[in-house]
């Protein structure tokens, strides 16, 4: 859930100056449930002395917020984690987040999760046909496999591969909570090692790792059956959103003796000024 700046501005109007109010970021992420939620906010340096006041105002507007975390770094490292600073509330930041009738248990301090990507997840799930065998590389706590299995109950099997052992642990737990153990097979490990050992050909392969998925295109293409679909994510400049992604897929496919047919090219979300996370949906022949 995104809380709009105006709600918070209203609550803070007697506590911060008009200039300080203008510095408030446009939106805040709130993840969790009615019982327990976490607000994740970006506080610009000039507002840092007021961070506790801001956190308390957030907790007053949303009574279910038990912790307020300030973004302290960009996402980094192989697990794509962000450093956070607890500015107010409980230091236990494990929550149960609900999205389109799916439940995701997670601790944002230990695993990657973005509630903003829910709409993109839904668009992918809507494309899945009955009987498909699917590979979700870089599966994290399992939001994509779980949403797909809920929206397409006749999917045959979904393999979910994740390197971060804590994210894998949450994926196992989330598969259990959502009662999908017959459909989803979570595996902990590096996709480069795990995928060839599966010795399967997939109808659909998801590559939700915009920073680096291109390094695993060879693994994905080798696992794609004839006419299988690869959903390839990439970071791109607004001035040229799709060329680099398209060239990467074409180059590796050609090397492997396969041909491609780009089905769609999508702007998923902005991640920095004039930079986007994009998705190419590619049929592999
Ligand atoms: C951008 S996150 C996406 C997670 C999940 N799909 C989601 O949407 O919430 C990428 C994930 O890939 C995992 N990862 C990075 N390199 C990997 C590799 N070589 N093999 C398997 N997982 C990897 C990271 O730990 C991280 O959880």
mmCIF file of N, CA, C and O in Angstrom, residues 10-81:
data_model
loop_
_atom_site.group_PDB
_atom_site.id
_atom_site.type_symbol
_atom_site.label_atom_id
_atom_site.label_comp_id
_atom_site.label_asym_id
_atom_site.label_seq_id
_atom_site.Cartn_x
_atom_site.Cartn_y
_atom_site.Cartn_z
ATOM 1 N N UNK A 10 -0.669 16.697 6.144
ATOM 2 C CA UNK A 10 -1.759 17.222 6.974
ATOM 3 C C UNK A 10 -1.454 16.940 8.449
ATOM 4 O O UNK A 10 -1.567 17.833 9.295
ATOM 5 N N UNK A 11 -1.014 15.704 8.721
ATOM 6 C CA UNK A 11 -0.743 15.336 10.116
ATOM 7 C C UNK A 11 0.450 16.088 10.686
ATOM 8 O O UNK A 11 0.579 16.241 11.903
ATOM 9 N N UNK A 12 1.339 16.560 9.800
ATOM 10 C CA UNK A 12 2.579 17.199 10.279
ATOM 11 C C UNK A 12 2.552 18.726 10.161
ATOM 12 O O UNK A 12 3.526 19.379 10.492
ATOM 13 N N UNK A 13 1.410 19.256 9.723
ATOM 14 C CA UNK A 13 1.443 20.676 9.345
ATOM 15 C C UNK A 13 1.744 21.615 10.513
ATOM 16 O O UNK A 13 2.256 22.705 10.293
ATOM 17 N N UNK A 14 1.446 21.176 11.747
ATOM 18 C CA UNK A 14 1.770 22.041 12.892
ATOM 19 C C UNK A 14 3.124 21.704 13.509
ATOM 20 O O UNK A 14 3.536 22.309 14.484
ATOM 21 N N UNK A 15 3.800 20.713 12.936
ATOM 22 C CA UNK A 15 5.065 20.252 13.546
ATOM 23 C C UNK A 15 6.273 20.572 12.685
ATOM 24 O O UNK A 15 7.393 20.670 13.197
ATOM 25 N N UNK A 16 6.079 20.701 11.370
ATOM 26 C CA UNK A 16 7.181 21.048 10.470
ATOM 27 C C UNK A 16 6.867 22.370 9.767
ATOM 28 O O UNK A 16 5.696 22.737 9.613
ATOM 29 N N UNK A 17 7.916 23.059 9.329
ATOM 30 C CA UNK A 17 7.698 24.323 8.611
ATOM 31 C C UNK A 17 7.187 24.026 7.195
ATOM 32 O O UNK A 17 7.379 22.903 6.692
ATOM 33 N N UNK A 18 6.574 25.020 6.529
ATOM 34 C CA UNK A 18 6.088 24.770 5.154
ATOM 35 C C UNK A 18 7.201 24.286 4.233
ATOM 36 O O UNK A 18 6.990 23.391 3.413
ATOM 37 N N UNK A 19 8.404 24.847 4.386
ATOM 38 C CA UNK A 19 9.514 24.396 3.522
ATOM 39 C C UNK A 19 9.888 22.946 3.811
ATOM 40 O O UNK A 19 10.190 22.172 2.902
ATOM 41 N N UNK A 20 9.870 22.587 5.092
ATOM 42 C CA UNK A 20 10.189 21.195 5.450
ATOM 43 C C UNK A 20 9.118 20.252 4.898
ATOM 44 O O UNK A 20 9.430 19.169 4.402
ATOM 45 N N UNK A 21 7.868 20.691 4.965
ATOM 46 C CA UNK A 21 6.777 19.834 4.442
ATOM 47 C C UNK A 21 6.957 19.560 2.950
ATOM 48 O O UNK A 21 6.669 18.461 2.474
ATOM 49 N N UNK A 22 7.481 20.564 2.250
ATOM 50 C CA UNK A 22 7.694 20.381 0.807
ATOM 51 C C UNK A 22 8.745 19.310 0.512
ATOM 52 O O UNK A 22 8.778 18.736 -0.569
ATOM 53 N N UNK A 23 9.625 19.089 1.491
ATOM 54 C CA UNK A 23 10.699 18.103 1.274
ATOM 55 C C UNK A 23 10.247 16.654 1.481
ATOM 56 O O UNK A 23 10.976 15.717 1.154
ATOM 57 N N UNK A 24 9.023 16.496 2.016
ATOM 58 C CA UNK A 24 8.561 15.123 2.273
ATOM 59 C C UNK A 24 8.483 14.344 0.961
ATOM 60 O O UNK A 24 7.982 14.861 -0.033
ATOM 61 N N UNK A 25 8.976 13.107 0.951
ATOM 62 C CA UNK A 25 8.904 12.317 -0.285
ATOM 63 C C UNK A 25 7.455 12.075 -0.713
ATOM 64 O O UNK A 25 6.538 12.204 0.097
ATOM 65 N N UNK A 26 7.273 11.735 -1.993
ATOM 66 C CA UNK A 26 5.930 11.652 -2.563
ATOM 67 C C UNK A 26 5.095 10.504 -2.007
ATOM 68 O O UNK A 26 3.890 10.610 -1.885
ATOM 69 N N UNK A 27 5.731 9.383 -1.691
ATOM 70 C CA UNK A 27 4.939 8.258 -1.195
ATOM 71 C C UNK A 27 5.776 7.368 -0.284
ATOM 72 O O UNK A 27 6.999 7.484 -0.254
ATOM 73 N N UNK A 28 5.102 6.490 0.441
ATOM 74 C CA UNK A 28 5.758 5.617 1.422
ATOM 75 C C UNK A 28 5.210 4.220 1.227
ATOM 76 O O UNK A 28 4.044 4.067 0.920
ATOM 77 N N UNK A 29 6.030 3.221 1.408
ATOM 78 C CA UNK A 29 5.527 1.851 1.299
ATOM 79 C C UNK A 29 5.040 1.393 2.662
ATOM 80 O O UNK A 29 5.725 1.616 3.666
ATOM 81 N N UNK A 30 3.892 0.747 2.654
ATOM 82 C CA UNK A 30 3.430 0.100 3.882
ATOM 83 C C UNK A 30 3.183 -1.358 3.532
ATOM 84 O O UNK A 30 2.401 -1.662 2.623
ATOM 85 N N UNK A 31 3.909 -2.257 4.226
ATOM 86 C CA UNK A 31 3.692 -3.688 3.969
ATOM 87 C C UNK A 31 3.275 -4.353 5.273
ATOM 88 O O UNK A 31 3.712 -3.948 6.355
ATOM 89 N N UNK A 32 2.424 -5.375 5.152
ATOM 90 C CA UNK A 32 1.987 -6.096 6.341
ATOM 91 C C UNK A 32 0.495 -6.304 6.330
ATOM 92 O O UNK A 32 -0.125 -6.333 5.274
ATOM 93 N N UNK A 33 -0.048 -6.428 7.548
ATOM 94 C CA UNK A 33 -1.469 -6.775 7.675
ATOM 95 C C UNK A 33 -2.166 -5.756 8.564
ATOM 96 O O UNK A 33 -1.546 -4.824 9.057
ATOM 97 N N UNK A 34 -3.461 -6.001 8.808
ATOM 98 C CA UNK A 34 -4.208 -5.097 9.703
ATOM 99 C C UNK A 34 -3.683 -5.169 11.127
ATOM 100 O O UNK A 34 -3.834 -4.243 11.904
ATOM 101 N N UNK A 35 -3.078 -6.315 11.471
ATOM 102 C CA UNK A 35 -2.573 -6.483 12.840
ATOM 103 C C UNK A 35 -1.178 -5.872 12.998
ATOM 104 O O UNK A 35 -0.850 -5.299 14.020
ATOM 105 N N UNK A 36 -0.350 -6.017 11.943
ATOM 106 C CA UNK A 36 1.042 -5.590 12.080
ATOM 107 C C UNK A 36 1.593 -5.181 10.719
ATOM 108 O O UNK A 36 1.622 -6.000 9.793
ATOM 109 N N UNK A 37 2.005 -3.935 10.630
ATOM 110 C CA UNK A 37 2.553 -3.465 9.349
ATOM 111 C C UNK A 37 3.799 -2.618 9.599
ATOM 112 O O UNK A 37 4.026 -2.129 10.706
ATOM 113 N N UNK A 38 4.586 -2.486 8.521
ATOM 114 C CA UNK A 38 5.814 -1.704 8.596
ATOM 115 C C UNK A 38 5.746 -0.598 7.555
ATOM 116 O O UNK A 38 5.351 -0.854 6.412
ATOM 117 N N UNK A 39 6.126 0.594 7.956
ATOM 118 C CA UNK A 39 6.238 1.679 6.969
ATOM 119 C C UNK A 39 7.698 1.797 6.586
ATOM 120 O O UNK A 39 8.591 1.751 7.446
ATOM 121 N N UNK A 40 7.941 1.913 5.288
ATOM 122 C CA UNK A 40 9.313 2.071 4.782
ATOM 123 C C UNK A 40 9.372 3.423 4.089
ATOM 124 O O UNK A 40 8.648 3.662 3.123
ATOM 125 N N UNK A 41 10.209 4.304 4.643
ATOM 126 C CA UNK A 41 10.195 5.674 4.121
ATOM 127 C C UNK A 41 11.606 6.164 3.787
ATOM 128 O O UNK A 41 12.600 5.651 4.302
ATOM 129 N N UNK A 42 11.620 7.143 2.910
ATOM 130 C CA UNK A 42 12.879 7.795 2.547
ATOM 131 C C UNK A 42 12.828 9.171 3.189
ATOM 132 O O UNK A 42 11.891 9.926 2.914
ATOM 133 N N UNK A 43 13.786 9.488 4.072
ATOM 134 C CA UNK A 43 13.754 10.811 4.703
ATOM 135 C C UNK A 43 14.955 11.604 4.211
ATOM 136 O O UNK A 43 16.109 11.211 4.457
ATOM 137 N N UNK A 44 14.725 12.703 3.509
ATOM 138 C CA UNK A 44 15.863 13.495 3.040
ATOM 139 C C UNK A 44 16.665 14.045 4.230
ATOM 140 O O UNK A 44 16.088 14.285 5.308
ATOM 141 N N UNK A 45 17.968 14.223 4.048
ATOM 142 C CA UNK A 45 18.846 14.641 5.157
ATOM 143 C C UNK A 45 18.327 15.839 5.962
ATOM 144 O O UNK A 45 18.361 15.796 7.196
ATOM 145 N N UNK A 46 17.819 16.919 5.305
ATOM 146 C CA UNK A 46 17.376 18.069 6.111
ATOM 147 C C UNK A 46 16.227 17.722 7.074
ATOM 148 O O UNK A 46 16.005 18.427 8.054
ATOM 149 N N UNK A 47 15.507 16.621 6.790
ATOM 150 C CA UNK A 47 14.381 16.256 7.674
ATOM 151 C C UNK A 47 14.778 15.239 8.739
ATOM 152 O O UNK A 47 13.967 14.861 9.580
ATOM 153 N N UNK A 48 16.058 14.824 8.699
ATOM 154 C CA UNK A 48 16.495 13.771 9.622
ATOM 155 C C UNK A 48 16.259 14.127 11.103
ATOM 156 O O UNK A 48 15.820 13.269 11.878
ATOM 157 N N UNK A 49 16.493 15.393 11.502
ATOM 158 C CA UNK A 49 16.232 15.714 12.921
ATOM 159 C C UNK A 49 14.769 15.496 13.326
ATOM 160 O O UNK A 49 14.479 15.383 14.515
ATOM 161 N N UNK A 50 13.880 15.453 12.345
ATOM 162 C CA UNK A 50 12.447 15.294 12.658
ATOM 163 C C UNK A 50 11.954 13.877 12.403
ATOM 164 O O UNK A 50 10.743 13.631 12.361
ATOM 165 N N UNK A 51 12.868 12.921 12.195
ATOM 166 C CA UNK A 51 12.422 11.602 11.723
ATOM 167 C C UNK A 51 11.473 10.900 12.707
ATOM 168 O O UNK A 51 10.537 10.229 12.293
ATOM 169 N N UNK A 52 11.707 11.091 14.007
ATOM 170 C CA UNK A 52 10.826 10.421 14.978
ATOM 171 C C UNK A 52 9.425 11.028 14.945
ATOM 172 O O UNK A 52 8.426 10.308 15.058
ATOM 173 N N UNK A 53 9.352 12.347 14.783
ATOM 174 C CA UNK A 53 8.038 13.014 14.689
ATOM 175 C C UNK A 53 7.286 12.478 13.469
ATOM 176 O O UNK A 53 6.094 12.181 13.519
ATOM 177 N N UNK A 54 8.040 12.331 12.363
ATOM 178 C CA UNK A 54 7.417 11.829 11.123
ATOM 179 C C UNK A 54 6.920 10.393 11.346
ATOM 180 O O UNK A 54 5.800 10.039 10.988
ATOM 181 N N UNK A 55 7.779 9.585 11.995
ATOM 182 C CA UNK A 55 7.407 8.184 12.241
ATOM 183 C C UNK A 55 6.162 8.103 13.124
ATOM 184 O O UNK A 55 5.228 7.330 12.841
ATOM 185 N N UNK A 56 6.119 8.931 14.176
ATOM 186 C CA UNK A 56 4.953 8.885 15.080
ATOM 187 C C UNK A 56 3.685 9.315 14.337
ATOM 188 O O UNK A 56 2.610 8.753 14.561
ATOM 189 N N UNK A 57 3.822 10.321 13.447
ATOM 190 C CA UNK A 57 2.647 10.780 12.681
ATOM 191 C C UNK A 57 2.133 9.644 11.796
ATOM 192 O O UNK A 57 0.927 9.404 11.715
ATOM 193 N N UNK A 58 3.065 8.915 11.169
ATOM 194 C CA UNK A 58 2.667 7.772 10.330
ATOM 195 C C UNK A 58 1.910 6.737 11.160
ATOM 196 O O UNK A 58 0.885 6.206 10.729
ATOM 197 N N UNK A 59 2.418 6.489 12.376
ATOM 198 C CA UNK A 59 1.803 5.469 13.228
ATOM 199 C C UNK A 59 0.441 5.921 13.735
ATOM 200 O O UNK A 59 -0.413 5.095 14.058
ATOM 201 N N UNK A 60 0.253 7.244 13.809
ATOM 202 C CA UNK A 60 -1.064 7.734 14.228
ATOM 203 C C UNK A 60 -2.091 7.615 13.110
ATOM 204 O O UNK A 60 -3.247 7.285 13.357
ATOM 205 N N UNK A 61 -1.626 7.837 11.873
ATOM 206 C CA UNK A 61 -2.563 7.731 10.741
ATOM 207 C C UNK A 61 -2.941 6.266 10.534
ATOM 208 O O UNK A 61 -4.090 5.936 10.308
ATOM 209 N N UNK A 62 -1.928 5.399 10.595
ATOM 210 C CA UNK A 62 -2.165 3.959 10.376
ATOM 211 C C UNK A 62 -1.854 3.220 11.669
ATOM 212 O O UNK A 62 -0.690 2.949 11.971
ATOM 213 N N UNK A 63 -2.882 2.872 12.393
ATOM 214 C CA UNK A 63 -2.709 2.292 13.743
ATOM 215 C C UNK A 63 -2.055 0.910 13.674
ATOM 216 O O UNK A 63 -1.574 0.406 14.687
ATOM 217 N N UNK A 64 -2.067 0.274 12.490
ATOM 218 C CA UNK A 64 -1.465 -1.072 12.388
ATOM 219 C C UNK A 64 0.057 -1.014 12.197
ATOM 220 O O UNK A 64 0.722 -2.040 12.242
ATOM 221 N N UNK A 65 0.612 0.171 11.987
ATOM 222 C CA UNK A 65 2.067 0.259 11.791
ATOM 223 C C UNK A 65 2.763 0.099 13.146
ATOM 224 O O UNK A 65 2.512 0.851 14.086
ATOM 225 N N UNK A 66 3.627 -0.926 13.225
ATOM 226 C CA UNK A 66 4.337 -1.175 14.486
ATOM 227 C C UNK A 66 5.801 -0.759 14.398
ATOM 228 O O UNK A 66 6.469 -0.621 15.410
ATOM 229 N N UNK A 67 6.336 -0.603 13.176
ATOM 230 C CA UNK A 67 7.737 -0.191 13.008
ATOM 231 C C UNK A 67 7.835 0.756 11.821
ATOM 232 O O UNK A 67 7.136 0.562 10.819
ATOM 233 N N UNK A 68 8.718 1.733 11.950
ATOM 234 C CA UNK A 68 8.992 2.617 10.811
ATOM 235 C C UNK A 68 10.471 2.483 10.475
ATOM 236 O O UNK A 68 11.345 2.706 11.319
ATOM 237 N N UNK A 69 10.735 2.072 9.235
ATOM 238 C CA UNK A 69 12.122 1.894 8.779
ATOM 239 C C UNK A 69 12.462 2.993 7.785
ATOM 240 O O UNK A 69 11.666 3.314 6.893
ATOM 241 N N UNK A 70 13.666 3.538 7.957
ATOM 242 C CA UNK A 70 14.132 4.532 6.980
ATOM 243 C C UNK A 70 15.095 3.851 6.010
ATOM 244 O O UNK A 70 15.988 3.103 6.434
ATOM 245 N N UNK A 71 14.909 4.104 4.707
ATOM 246 C CA UNK A 71 15.844 3.539 3.720
ATOM 247 C C UNK A 71 17.212 4.155 3.971
ATOM 248 O O UNK A 71 17.342 5.378 4.012
ATOM 249 N N UNK A 72 18.220 3.311 4.129
ATOM 250 C CA UNK A 72 19.540 3.798 4.498
ATOM 251 C C UNK A 72 20.560 3.560 3.387
ATOM 252 O O UNK A 72 21.693 3.999 3.467
ATOM 253 N N UNK A 73 20.162 2.805 2.366
ATOM 254 C CA UNK A 73 21.082 2.549 1.240
ATOM 255 C C UNK A 73 20.251 2.162 0.031
ATOM 256 O O UNK A 73 19.056 1.885 0.146
ATOM 257 N N UNK A 74 20.926 2.132 -1.120
ATOM 258 C CA UNK A 74 20.283 1.536 -2.297
ATOM 259 C C UNK A 74 20.328 0.024 -2.111
ATOM 260 O O UNK A 74 21.064 -0.466 -1.258
ATOM 261 N N UNK A 75 19.590 -0.705 -2.943
ATOM 262 C CA UNK A 75 19.713 -2.159 -2.902
ATOM 263 C C UNK A 75 21.091 -2.541 -3.396
ATOM 264 O O UNK A 75 21.568 -1.981 -4.384
ATOM 265 N N UNK A 76 21.731 -3.477 -2.700
ATOM 266 C CA UNK A 76 23.041 -3.895 -3.183
ATOM 267 C C UNK A 76 23.317 -5.354 -2.847
ATOM 268 O O UNK A 76 22.533 -5.999 -2.152
ATOM 269 N N UNK A 77 24.431 -5.836 -3.378
ATOM 270 C CA UNK A 77 24.841 -7.217 -3.111
ATOM 271 C C UNK A 77 24.024 -8.207 -3.929
ATOM 272 O O UNK A 77 23.045 -7.855 -4.576
ATOM 273 N N UNK A 78 24.491 -9.446 -3.862
ATOM 274 C CA UNK A 78 23.873 -10.490 -4.687
ATOM 275 C C UNK A 78 22.417 -10.766 -4.268
ATOM 276 O O UNK A 78 21.582 -11.116 -5.092
ATOM 277 N N UNK A 79 22.113 -10.544 -2.969
ATOM 278 C CA UNK A 79 20.744 -10.800 -2.495
ATOM 279 C C UNK A 79 19.823 -9.603 -2.713
ATOM 280 O O UNK A 79 18.656 -9.654 -2.350
ATOM 281 N N UNK A 80 20.346 -8.523 -3.277
ATOM 282 C CA UNK A 80 19.576 -7.294 -3.572
ATOM 283 C C UNK A 80 18.878 -6.751 -2.318
ATOM 284 O O UNK A 80 17.688 -6.422 -2.315
ATOM 285 N N UNK A 81 19.640 -6.633 -1.230
ATOM 286 C CA UNK A 81 19.087 -6.127 0.033
ATOM 287 C C UNK A 81 19.384 -4.647 0.186
ATOM 288 O O UNK A 81 20.305 -4.117 -0.428
#
